[in-house]
Tab-separated table of C-alpha atoms and ligand atoms in Angstrom:
chain	number	residue	atom	x	y	z
H	46	MET	CA	-67.751	-67.245	194.214
H	47	ALA	CA	-66.445	-67.982	190.781
H	48	ASP	CA	-68.816	-69.981	188.745
H	49	ARG	CA	-65.656	-72.490	187.269
H	50	SER	CA	-62.021	-72.975	188.492
H	51	TYR	CA	-58.935	-73.495	186.561
H	52	THR	CA	-56.480	-75.873	186.072
H	53	ALA	CA	-53.458	-75.906	183.915
H	54	PRO	CA	-54.080	-76.387	180.513
H	55	LYS	CA	-53.839	-79.562	178.568
H	56	GLY	CA	-50.295	-81.422	178.783
H	57	THR	CA	-48.263	-79.116	181.100
H	58	ARG	CA	-47.920	-78.752	184.522
H	59	ASP	CA	-47.083	-77.246	187.357
H	60	VAL	CA	-44.294	-78.147	188.676
H	61	LEU	CA	-44.291	-77.641	193.337
H	62	PRO	CA	-41.726	-77.838	195.992
H	63	PRO	CA	-40.303	-80.340	196.881
H	64	GLU	CA	-40.237	-81.335	193.483
H	65	SER	CA	-39.081	-78.414	192.025
H	66	GLY	CA	-35.824	-78.329	194.361
H	67	ARG	CA	-34.607	-81.968	192.705
H	68	TRP	CA	-35.399	-79.622	189.217
H	69	ALA	CA	-33.621	-76.461	190.137
H	70	ALA	CA	-30.965	-79.266	191.411
H	71	LEU	CA	-30.592	-80.380	187.548
H	72	VAL	CA	-31.460	-77.459	185.917
H	73	ALA	CA	-27.218	-76.029	188.395
H	74	ARG	CA	-25.881	-79.895	187.719
H	75	PHE	CA	-26.018	-79.615	183.843
H	76	ALA	CA	-25.142	-75.603	184.296
H	77	GLU	CA	-21.725	-76.645	186.301
H	78	GLN	CA	-21.103	-79.853	184.186
H	79	VAL	CA	-21.402	-77.561	180.480
H	80	GLY	CA	-19.752	-74.968	182.284
H	81	ARG	CA	-16.621	-76.723	183.515
H	82	ALA	CA	-16.415	-77.747	179.195
H	83	GLY	CA	-16.044	-74.253	177.589
H	84	TYR	CA	-20.311	-73.878	177.513
H	85	GLY	CA	-22.131	-70.312	178.657
H	86	LEU	CA	-25.596	-69.815	179.358
H	87	VAL	CA	-27.692	-68.200	176.323
H	88	VAL	CA	-31.043	-67.426	176.861
H	89	SER	CA	-33.210	-66.466	173.627
H	90	PRO	CA	-36.959	-65.493	173.368
H	91	MET	CA	-39.525	-68.075	173.523
H	92	PHE	CA	-40.895	-67.487	170.438
H	93	GLU	CA	-39.632	-66.671	166.524
H	94	GLU	CA	-40.748	-66.138	163.810
H	95	LEU	CA	-43.034	-69.165	162.147
H	96	ASP	CA	-40.005	-69.541	159.409
H	97	VAL	CA	-36.853	-69.783	161.585
H	98	PHE	CA	-39.264	-73.273	162.658
H	99	LEU	CA	-39.880	-74.177	159.556
H	100	ARG	CA	-36.225	-74.576	158.718
H	101	VAL	CA	-35.736	-76.914	161.235
H	102	GLY	CA	-38.241	-79.811	158.957
H	103	GLU	CA	-41.235	-78.853	157.078
H	104	SER	CA	-41.878	-82.890	156.089
H	105	THR	CA	-41.711	-82.945	159.968
H	106	ASP	CA	-44.573	-83.314	162.820
H	107	ILE	CA	-42.841	-81.107	164.623
H	108	VAL	CA	-43.086	-78.192	161.901
H	109	THR	CA	-46.643	-79.651	160.569
H	110	LYS	CA	-48.508	-81.061	163.099
H	111	GLU	CA	-47.531	-79.597	166.101
H	112	MET	CA	-46.163	-76.273	166.620
H	113	TYR	CA	-48.517	-73.695	168.230
H	114	ASP	CA	-48.157	-70.892	166.299
H	115	PHE	CA	-50.249	-67.248	165.837
H	116	VAL	CA	-50.489	-63.954	164.142
H	117	ASP	CA	-49.530	-61.527	166.559
H	118	LYS	CA	-50.738	-58.064	167.113
H	119	GLY	CA	-48.535	-56.520	164.287
H	120	GLY	CA	-49.295	-58.888	162.116
H	121	ARG	CA	-46.206	-61.377	161.742
H	122	HIS	CA	-46.436	-65.123	162.574
H	123	ILE	CA	-44.611	-66.543	165.998
H	124	ALA	CA	-44.216	-70.067	166.950
H	125	LEU	CA	-43.518	-70.798	170.397
H	126	ARG	CA	-40.373	-72.773	170.293
H	127	PRO	CA	-40.759	-76.444	169.621
H	128	GLU	CA	-37.222	-77.203	170.165
H	129	GLY	CA	-33.710	-75.049	171.444
H	130	THR	CA	-31.743	-75.651	167.822
H	131	ALA	CA	-32.899	-73.551	165.448
H	132	SER	CA	-32.893	-70.390	168.186
H	133	VAL	CA	-29.720	-71.127	168.904
H	134	VAL	CA	-27.913	-70.850	165.376
H	135	ARG	CA	-30.949	-68.213	164.679
H	136	ALA	CA	-28.632	-66.672	167.572
H	137	PHE	CA	-25.850	-67.307	165.875
H	138	VAL	CA	-25.995	-66.197	162.033
H	139	GLN	CA	-27.909	-62.691	163.574
H	140	HIS	CA	-24.630	-62.155	166.376
H	141	ARG	CA	-21.718	-63.761	163.582
H	142	PRO	CA	-19.376	-64.349	166.897
H	143	THR	CA	-15.546	-65.231	166.410
H	144	ALA	CA	-14.958	-67.446	168.783
H	145	VAL	CA	-15.595	-70.514	167.443
H	146	PRO	CA	-16.425	-73.148	168.335
H	147	TRP	CA	-19.168	-71.225	170.458
H	148	LYS	CA	-19.892	-73.602	172.785
H	149	ALA	CA	-23.802	-72.815	174.230
H	150	TRP	CA	-25.673	-74.004	177.017
H	151	TYR	CA	-29.766	-73.587	176.953
H	152	ALA	CA	-32.584	-74.789	179.662
H	153	ALA	CA	-35.918	-74.394	177.353
H	154	PRO	CA	-39.017	-74.546	177.731
H	155	SER	CA	-40.171	-76.018	173.992
H	156	PHE	CA	-43.882	-76.539	172.955
H	157	ARG	CA	-45.217	-79.522	170.804
H	158	TYR	CA	-49.101	-79.976	170.442
H	159	GLU	CA	-49.047	-83.824	170.689
H	160	ARG	CA	-51.250	-86.375	172.374
H	161	PRO	CA	-50.678	-85.757	176.260
H	162	GLN	CA	-49.136	-89.328	178.052
H	163	ALA	CA	-46.076	-90.318	180.841
H	164	GLY	CA	-43.153	-88.599	179.869
H	165	ARG	CA	-44.623	-86.992	177.063
H	166	TYR	CA	-46.213	-82.753	176.631
H	167	ARG	CA	-47.501	-80.204	175.057
H	168	GLN	CA	-44.873	-77.552	177.554
H	169	HIS	CA	-41.947	-79.446	177.935
H	170	HIS	CA	-38.008	-78.093	179.038
H	171	GLN	CA	-35.250	-79.540	177.784
H	172	LEU	CA	-31.542	-78.743	178.272
H	173	GLY	CA	-29.063	-78.301	175.892
H	174	VAL	CA	-25.383	-77.390	174.319
H	175	GLU	CA	-24.933	-76.207	170.926
H	176	ALA	CA	-21.506	-75.848	170.073
H	177	ILE	CA	-21.267	-73.956	166.309
H	178	GLY	CA	-18.259	-73.445	164.186
H	179	SER	CA	-16.666	-76.871	163.340
H	180	ASP	CA	-17.003	-80.336	161.941
H	181	ASP	CA	-14.392	-82.259	163.400
H	182	PRO	CA	-15.733	-85.064	164.661
H	183	ASP	CA	-13.756	-85.359	168.176
H	184	LEU	CA	-16.300	-81.975	168.997
H	185	ASP	CA	-18.799	-84.873	168.234
H	186	VAL	CA	-17.296	-86.537	171.155
H	187	GLU	CA	-17.297	-84.407	173.360
H	188	VAL	CA	-21.456	-83.334	172.919
H	189	ILE	CA	-22.245	-87.325	173.239
H	190	ALA	CA	-19.086	-87.712	176.331
H	191	LEU	CA	-21.003	-84.355	177.818
H	192	GLN	CA	-24.315	-85.948	177.806
H	193	ALA	CA	-23.447	-89.217	178.437
H	194	ASP	CA	-21.181	-88.056	181.777
H	195	PHE	CA	-24.183	-85.854	182.979
H	196	TYR	CA	-26.560	-88.638	183.012
H	197	ALA	CA	-23.896	-91.245	185.031
H	198	SER	CA	-23.474	-87.946	188.256
H	199	LEU	CA	-27.045	-88.103	188.443
H	200	GLY	CA	-26.520	-92.246	189.410
H	201	LEU	CA	-28.541	-92.990	186.026
H	202	ARG	CA	-27.032	-97.234	185.018
H	203	GLN	CA	-29.663	-98.390	181.936
H	204	VAL	CA	-29.435	-95.874	179.983
H	205	ASP	CA	-28.296	-97.240	175.766
H	206	LEU	CA	-26.545	-95.070	173.228
H	207	VAL	CA	-27.541	-95.344	169.623
H	208	VAL	CA	-25.668	-93.821	167.271
H	209	ASN	CA	-25.980	-93.483	163.117
H	210	SER	CA	-24.814	-91.223	160.824
H	211	MET	CA	-26.571	-89.163	158.333
H	212	GLY	CA	-23.729	-88.802	155.763
H	213	SER	CA	-23.493	-85.085	154.461
H	214	THR	CA	-26.308	-83.532	153.065
H	215	ASP	CA	-25.574	-85.351	149.723
H	216	ASP	CA	-25.433	-88.511	150.536
H	217	ARG	CA	-28.886	-88.149	152.621
H	218	SER	CA	-30.869	-86.841	149.994
H	219	ALA	CA	-29.446	-90.160	147.688
H	220	TYR	CA	-30.082	-92.355	149.924
H	221	ALA	CA	-33.145	-90.844	150.920
H	222	ALA	CA	-34.302	-91.298	147.267
H	223	LEU	CA	-32.700	-95.081	147.109
H	224	LEU	CA	-34.549	-95.583	150.821
H	225	GLY	CA	-37.903	-94.502	148.933
H	226	ARG	CA	-37.591	-95.884	145.170
H	227	TRP	CA	-37.547	-99.450	148.104
H	228	LEU	CA	-40.517	-98.752	150.293
H	229	GLU	CA	-42.182	-97.555	146.607
H	230	GLU	CA	-41.611	-101.343	145.681
H	231	ARG	CA	-43.193	-102.932	148.826
H	232	ILE	CA	-46.128	-100.297	149.504
H	233	ASP	CA	-48.713	-102.519	150.126
H	234	ASP	CA	-47.138	-104.436	153.029
H	235	LEU	CA	-45.910	-101.577	154.939
H	236	ASP	CA	-48.604	-100.293	157.133
H	237	PRO	CA	-51.493	-98.818	155.851
H	238	ALA	CA	-50.403	-95.847	158.737
H	239	ASP	CA	-47.467	-94.756	156.962
H	240	ARG	CA	-48.037	-95.592	153.028
H	241	GLY	CA	-48.544	-91.933	152.742
H	242	THR	CA	-44.092	-90.944	153.946
H	243	VAL	CA	-43.151	-92.360	151.710
H	244	ALA	CA	-43.564	-90.342	149.368
H	245	THR	CA	-42.964	-87.384	151.880
H	246	ASN	CA	-40.069	-87.967	153.622
H	247	PRO	CA	-39.765	-91.832	153.547
H	248	MET	CA	-36.524	-91.253	156.210
H	249	ARG	CA	-39.579	-91.243	158.443
H	250	VAL	CA	-40.622	-94.660	157.733
H	251	LEU	CA	-37.898	-96.031	159.605
H	252	ASP	CA	-38.940	-94.329	162.401
H	253	SER	CA	-41.946	-96.215	162.588
H	254	LYS	CA	-43.144	-98.659	165.435
H	255	ARG	CA	-45.449	-100.492	164.151
H	256	ASP	CA	-44.976	-104.275	163.221
H	257	ALA	CA	-46.191	-104.495	159.966
H	258	THR	CA	-43.686	-101.479	158.401
H	259	ARG	CA	-40.615	-103.310	160.632
H	260	THR	CA	-40.932	-106.193	159.292
H	261	VAL	CA	-39.866	-104.128	156.079
H	262	THR	CA	-37.817	-102.253	157.615
H	263	ASP	CA	-35.812	-104.282	158.966
H	264	HIS	CA	-34.440	-105.191	155.751
H	265	ALA	CA	-33.921	-102.197	154.351
H	266	PRO	CA	-30.749	-100.628	152.566
H	267	GLN	CA	-28.571	-98.892	155.402
H	268	ILE	CA	-27.634	-95.072	155.413
H	269	VAL	CA	-24.726	-96.239	156.579
H	270	ASP	CA	-23.450	-98.224	154.179
H	271	HIS	CA	-24.255	-95.932	151.860
H	272	LEU	CA	-21.801	-93.239	152.890
H	273	ALA	CA	-18.778	-91.443	151.154
H	274	PRO	CA	-15.523	-92.361	151.658
H	275	ASP	CA	-15.259	-88.856	154.195
H	276	ALA	CA	-18.180	-89.434	155.716
H	277	ALA	CA	-17.328	-93.083	156.972
H	278	ALA	CA	-14.171	-92.099	157.886
H	279	ARG	CA	-15.899	-89.214	160.365
H	280	PHE	CA	-18.291	-91.816	161.780
H	281	GLU	CA	-15.346	-94.225	162.342
H	282	ARG	CA	-13.435	-91.623	164.276
H	283	VAL	CA	-16.318	-90.548	166.364
H	284	ARG	CA	-17.211	-93.840	167.704
H	285	GLU	CA	-13.483	-94.459	167.967
H	286	GLY	CA	-13.597	-91.613	170.361
H	287	LEU	CA	-16.619	-93.144	172.045
H	288	ASP	CA	-14.402	-96.168	172.755
H	289	ALA	CA	-11.560	-94.534	174.190
H	290	LEU	CA	-13.915	-92.163	176.714
H	291	GLY	CA	-15.613	-95.732	177.321
H	292	ILE	CA	-18.997	-94.001	176.692
H	293	ALA	CA	-20.462	-98.174	175.488
H	294	HIS	CA	-23.018	-97.224	171.885
H	295	ARG	CA	-24.306	-99.351	169.230
H	296	ILE	CA	-25.173	-98.789	165.655
H	297	GLU	CA	-29.043	-97.942	165.227
H	298	PRO	CA	-28.921	-98.160	161.263
H	299	ARG	CA	-33.083	-96.978	161.322
H	300	LEU	CA	-32.152	-93.625	164.454
H	301	VAL	CA	-33.482	-90.623	162.079
H	302	ARG	CA	-34.581	-88.126	164.301
H	303	GLY	CA	-37.801	-86.406	163.876
H	304	LEU	CA	-36.227	-83.280	162.885
H	305	ASP	CA	-34.953	-83.198	158.826
H	306	TYR	CA	-31.636	-80.471	159.884
H	307	TYR	CA	-29.226	-83.752	160.565
H	308	THR	CA	-26.105	-84.268	158.860
H	309	HIS	CA	-23.298	-87.745	159.889
H	310	THR	CA	-24.082	-88.003	163.721
H	311	THR	CA	-26.353	-88.379	165.580
H	312	PHE	CA	-27.289	-89.911	168.380
H	313	GLU	CA	-30.201	-90.987	171.314
H	314	PHE	CA	-29.862	-92.600	174.645
H	315	GLN	CA	-32.452	-94.046	175.952
H	316	ALA	CA	-33.685	-95.140	179.142
H	317	VAL	CA	-34.455	-98.982	179.821
H	318	ALA	CA	-36.358	-98.566	182.596
H	319	LEU	CA	-39.096	-96.319	180.608
H	320	GLU	CA	-41.962	-97.162	178.111
H	321	ASN	CA	-40.431	-97.629	174.706
H	322	ALA	CA	-42.703	-94.661	173.054
H	323	GLN	CA	-41.014	-92.351	175.831
H	324	ASN	CA	-37.700	-93.539	176.221
H	325	GLY	CA	-35.682	-91.303	174.287
H	326	ILE	CA	-34.591	-89.002	177.677
H	327	GLY	CA	-32.320	-87.009	175.222
H	328	GLY	CA	-30.419	-86.930	171.444
H	329	GLY	CA	-28.874	-84.867	168.638
H	330	GLY	CA	-26.423	-84.648	166.113
H	331	ARG	CA	-24.633	-82.705	163.601
H	332	TYR	CA	-26.582	-80.019	161.604
H	333	ASP	CA	-24.306	-78.766	159.139
H	334	GLY	CA	-26.771	-76.626	157.117
H	335	LEU	CA	-28.831	-75.122	159.633
H	336	ALA	CA	-26.672	-71.824	159.581
H	337	GLN	CA	-27.204	-71.533	156.380
H	338	ALA	CA	-30.705	-72.554	155.904
H	339	LEU	CA	-31.020	-69.474	158.317
H	340	GLY	CA	-29.268	-67.392	156.219
H	341	GLY	CA	-26.104	-67.406	157.472
H	342	PRO	CA	-22.890	-68.711	156.151
H	343	PRO	CA	-21.712	-72.419	155.490
H	344	THR	CA	-21.318	-73.471	159.726
H	345	PRO	CA	-21.103	-76.426	160.668
H	346	GLY	CA	-22.813	-77.035	164.491
H	347	ILE	CA	-23.465	-80.395	166.784
H	348	GLY	CA	-25.883	-80.707	169.618
H	349	PHE	CA	-27.961	-82.070	171.815
H	350	GLY	CA	-31.153	-81.774	173.847
H	351	THR	CA	-32.547	-83.116	176.650
H	352	GLY	CA	-36.363	-83.439	178.559
H	353	ILE	CA	-36.008	-81.955	182.242
H	354	GLU	CA	-39.206	-84.267	182.820
H	355	ARG	CA	-37.874	-87.179	181.197
H	356	ILE	CA	-34.264	-87.391	182.923
H	357	LEU	CA	-36.785	-87.231	185.826
H	358	LEU	CA	-38.886	-90.210	185.703
H	359	ALA	CA	-36.036	-92.262	184.940
H	360	CYS	CA	-33.990	-91.129	187.784
H	361	ASP	CA	-37.068	-92.201	189.436
H	362	ALA	CA	-37.546	-95.840	187.643
H	363	GLU	CA	-33.768	-96.146	188.712
H	364	GLY	CA	-34.376	-94.607	192.236
H	365	VAL	CA	-31.369	-91.776	191.628
H	366	PHE	CA	-31.312	-88.299	192.025
H	367	ASP	CA	-33.132	-87.560	194.991
H	368	GLY	CA	-32.640	-83.771	194.965
H	369	PRO	CA	-31.151	-81.589	198.058
H	370	GLU	CA	-33.325	-81.614	200.663
H	371	ALA	CA	-35.545	-78.536	200.914
H	372	SER	CA	-35.122	-77.841	204.708
H	373	VAL	CA	-33.724	-73.971	206.746
H	374	PRO	CA	-31.420	-75.096	209.218
H	375	VAL	CA	-33.197	-73.026	212.240
H	376	PHE	CA	-37.148	-72.415	212.698
H	377	VAL	CA	-38.057	-69.541	215.312
H	378	VAL	CA	-40.784	-70.420	217.741
H	379	ASP	CA	-41.829	-67.074	219.093
H	380	VAL	CA	-44.995	-67.165	221.681
H	381	THR	CA	-44.599	-63.271	222.831
H	382	ASP	CA	-46.072	-61.077	220.509
H	383	GLY	CA	-43.973	-62.607	217.684
H	384	ALA	CA	-41.229	-59.353	217.804
H	385	THR	CA	-38.585	-61.526	218.148
H	386	ALA	CA	-39.594	-63.564	215.650
H	387	ARG	CA	-40.069	-60.771	213.161
H	388	ASP	CA	-36.459	-59.146	213.569
H	389	LEU	CA	-34.182	-62.860	214.546
H	390	VAL	CA	-35.101	-64.590	210.922
H	391	ALA	CA	-34.005	-61.151	208.780
H	392	GLU	CA	-30.857	-60.977	211.495
H	393	LEU	CA	-30.258	-65.024	210.818
H	394	ARG	CA	-30.822	-64.863	206.808
H	395	ARG	CA	-28.480	-61.477	206.718
H	396	ALA	CA	-25.823	-63.581	208.101
H	397	GLY	CA	-26.345	-66.462	206.180
H	398	ILE	CA	-27.919	-68.495	208.646
H	399	GLY	CA	-31.261	-69.958	206.859
H	400	ALA	CA	-34.105	-69.741	208.871
H	401	ASP	CA	-38.103	-69.374	208.928
H	402	ARG	CA	-41.054	-69.269	211.922
H	403	ALA	CA	-45.015	-69.732	211.754
H	404	TYR	CA	-47.464	-66.698	211.585
H	405	GLY	CA	-50.391	-65.671	212.378
H	406	GLY	CA	-49.402	-66.335	216.729
H	407	ARG	CA	-50.539	-69.784	217.278
H	408	SER	CA	-49.536	-71.767	220.219
H	409	MET	CA	-46.111	-73.178	221.444
H	410	LYS	CA	-47.925	-76.604	220.244
H	411	SER	CA	-48.677	-75.469	216.927
H	412	GLN	CA	-45.720	-73.932	216.291
H	413	MET	CA	-43.148	-76.513	217.569
H	414	LYS	CA	-44.956	-78.673	215.118
H	415	ALA	CA	-44.157	-76.762	211.811
H	416	ALA	CA	-40.916	-76.191	213.761
H	417	ASP	CA	-40.636	-80.450	213.168
H	418	ARG	CA	-42.060	-80.218	209.844
H	419	SER	CA	-40.427	-77.560	208.468
H	420	GLY	CA	-37.481	-80.156	209.164
H	421	ALA	CA	-35.152	-77.280	210.709
H	422	ALA	CA	-32.210	-79.189	212.154
H	423	LEU	CA	-32.761	-76.432	215.499
H	424	ALA	CA	-35.478	-74.573	216.651
H	425	VAL	CA	-35.100	-71.522	218.500
H	426	ILE	CA	-37.571	-71.279	221.463
H	427	VAL	CA	-38.828	-67.681	222.649
H	428	GLY	CA	-40.969	-67.021	225.476
H	429	GLU	CA	-42.396	-64.952	227.943
H	430	ASP	CA	-39.223	-65.992	230.733
H	431	GLU	CA	-36.857	-65.649	228.093
H	432	GLN	CA	-37.905	-62.356	226.520
H	433	ALA	CA	-37.664	-61.622	230.428
H	434	ALA	CA	-34.580	-62.375	230.371
H	435	GLY	CA	-32.810	-61.206	227.367
H	436	GLU	CA	-32.150	-64.724	226.178
H	437	VAL	CA	-33.268	-67.394	223.849
H	438	THR	CA	-33.817	-71.668	224.373
H	439	LEU	CA	-31.860	-73.478	221.184
H	440	ARG	CA	-33.748	-76.462	221.196
H	441	ASP	CA	-32.212	-79.774	219.378
H	442	LEU	CA	-35.297	-81.287	217.184
H	443	ARG	CA	-33.185	-83.911	215.603
H	444	GLY	CA	-31.227	-85.506	217.830
H	445	ASP	CA	-31.406	-85.847	221.542
H	446	HIS	CA	-33.700	-82.771	221.805
H	447	SER	CA	-31.258	-81.045	223.980
H	448	GLN	CA	-31.782	-77.232	225.204
H	449	GLU	CA	-29.922	-73.823	225.987
H	450	ARG	CA	-30.106	-70.855	227.460
H	451	VAL	CA	-28.338	-68.707	225.696
H	452	PRO	CA	-28.335	-64.453	225.453
H	453	ARG	CA	-30.466	-63.168	222.215
H	454	ASP	CA	-27.419	-61.087	221.861
H	455	ALA	CA	-24.859	-63.767	221.418
H	456	VAL	CA	-27.439	-65.973	219.077
H	457	ILE	CA	-26.087	-66.181	215.970
H	458	ASP	CA	-22.543	-66.990	217.548
H	459	HIS	CA	-23.803	-69.950	219.093
H	460	LEU	CA	-25.529	-71.436	216.277
H	461	ARG	CA	-22.838	-71.176	213.657
H	462	LYS	CA	-20.912	-73.362	216.317
H	463	ARG	CA	-23.630	-75.758	216.611
H	464	LEU	CA	-24.945	-76.190	212.146
K	125	LIG	P1	-35.778	-84.210	170.273
K	125	LIG	O1	-35.214	-85.141	169.950
K	125	LIG	O2	-36.970	-83.629	169.400
K	125	LIG	O3	-34.408	-83.037	169.531
K	125	LIG	O4	-36.443	-83.644	172.046
K	125	LIG	C1	-35.034	-83.970	173.040
K	125	LIG	C2	-35.666	-84.143	173.952
K	125	LIG	O5	-36.744	-83.651	174.673
K	125	LIG	C3	-36.276	-85.911	173.916
K	125	LIG	O6	-35.528	-86.672	173.736
K	125	LIG	C4	-37.027	-85.779	174.624
K	125	LIG	O7	-36.289	-85.765	175.805
K	125	LIG	C5	-37.701	-84.981	175.541
K	125	LIG	N1	-38.746	-84.099	175.086
K	125	LIG	C6	-39.308	-83.608	172.973
K	125	LIG	N2	-40.683	-83.545	173.312
K	125	LIG	C7	-41.517	-83.802	174.573
K	125	LIG	C8	-42.031	-83.905	174.863
K	125	LIG	N3	-42.898	-83.585	174.185
K	125	LIG	N4	-42.620	-84.277	176.240
K	125	LIG	C9	-41.465	-84.204	177.285
K	125	LIG	N5	-40.381	-84.655	176.622
K	125	LIG	C10	-39.944	-83.974	175.217
K	125	LIG	C11	-34.399	-82.003	170.085
K	125	LIG	O8	-34.725	-80.913	170.364
K	125	LIG	C12	-33.097	-81.234	169.034
K	125	LIG	N6	-32.955	-79.751	169.067
K	125	LIG	C13	-31.529	-81.879	169.623
K	125	LIG	C14	-31.083	-81.035	169.271
K	125	LIG	C15	-29.954	-79.800	169.894
K	125	LIG	N7	-30.167	-81.653	168.657
K	125	LIG	C16	-29.020	-81.120	168.355
K	125	LIG	N8	-29.311	-79.991	168.634
């Protein structure tokens, strides 16, 4: 015996059947839907040079406080991916695909050293898309619509969409300076925990949920009132597109999101049924300066990321998307020497029929119990009698429990007819 036992590291969890079946179905649904819009799967490394992630925002918590970084055996400073966008844009810059927009989707484990709570993990899993190489605001509409339609297809109804615009990089920095000055004048009224952020990243103060700070920021100047005409027109076009597609949304002037790369459109989907702090089930926006920050030519881009764990929590809260039933249709019960079960399950599987069996030479009663538990519709039973006659018994497990004897050689044909 070992002198201690082990559990998954703090803030992580094992996803086991049957929950994992629902998880896989969610990923498959996503792949199918974004595939229909021309997005292709990108699998990028789970770690990158630390520098890649520093580009997503040197004054954000994700980078300064939550990064899983280490020096590898070759002396490289490495970090586990905290999100998907930086890696995909790094891959774009490295491989320079010529057909743009380059449309990528991913299912990416992401790592953030956060304080674990319901819906907040140190390893979470994001489904996301990135469309790189076009600044057409109709692409913003496409990306937001894909996300909205994905949630709707799962049956989620209580999801609010909030949108905002950060304007161009110039708009954004001019507004940050203006807001910084405005907040400085009121610094004593802010919650003490937010005062330091005014100097380092004034826009993050808008994100604070602390009461004293919110009372102040309720009246703060709004970025949507400080956009250059071109940025305002783009935002208008995005909103018009969402209206045209019947996607309800409202402007949230305080939506700044936790990453520094955003320009122009930003958005977040919030599940009404979840706790405030973890109700963001997915969000994204434009990042027109990121490719350049990663050493590429100036290239616009937009995308979203949505956490699998949070989507499933929202589905639980609304009682939707149960996922598939994890069961095989046929269970082979063999109370002879087990050779028929051994051979028959392989034959059935090769013929495309899902089949399972019990192991360890268990009694008829115990094997029938396992058959019932498996959720199979039919049992194929082999006893001494059947074996001697070169037959098997087919037993209905879900309906009338009727039985019939069929030749061993014809079992696949019979099963095909009955399933
Ligand atoms: P984000 O809002 O930081 O955006 O994360 C996206 C989603 O990942 C969140 O809405 C949430 O569902 C999930 N998530 C984030 N952190 C955790 C956590 N600790 N535990 C569980 N779930 C979590 C991004 O990461 C951007 N890369 C999105 C994007 C793509 N923007 C442009 N393209």
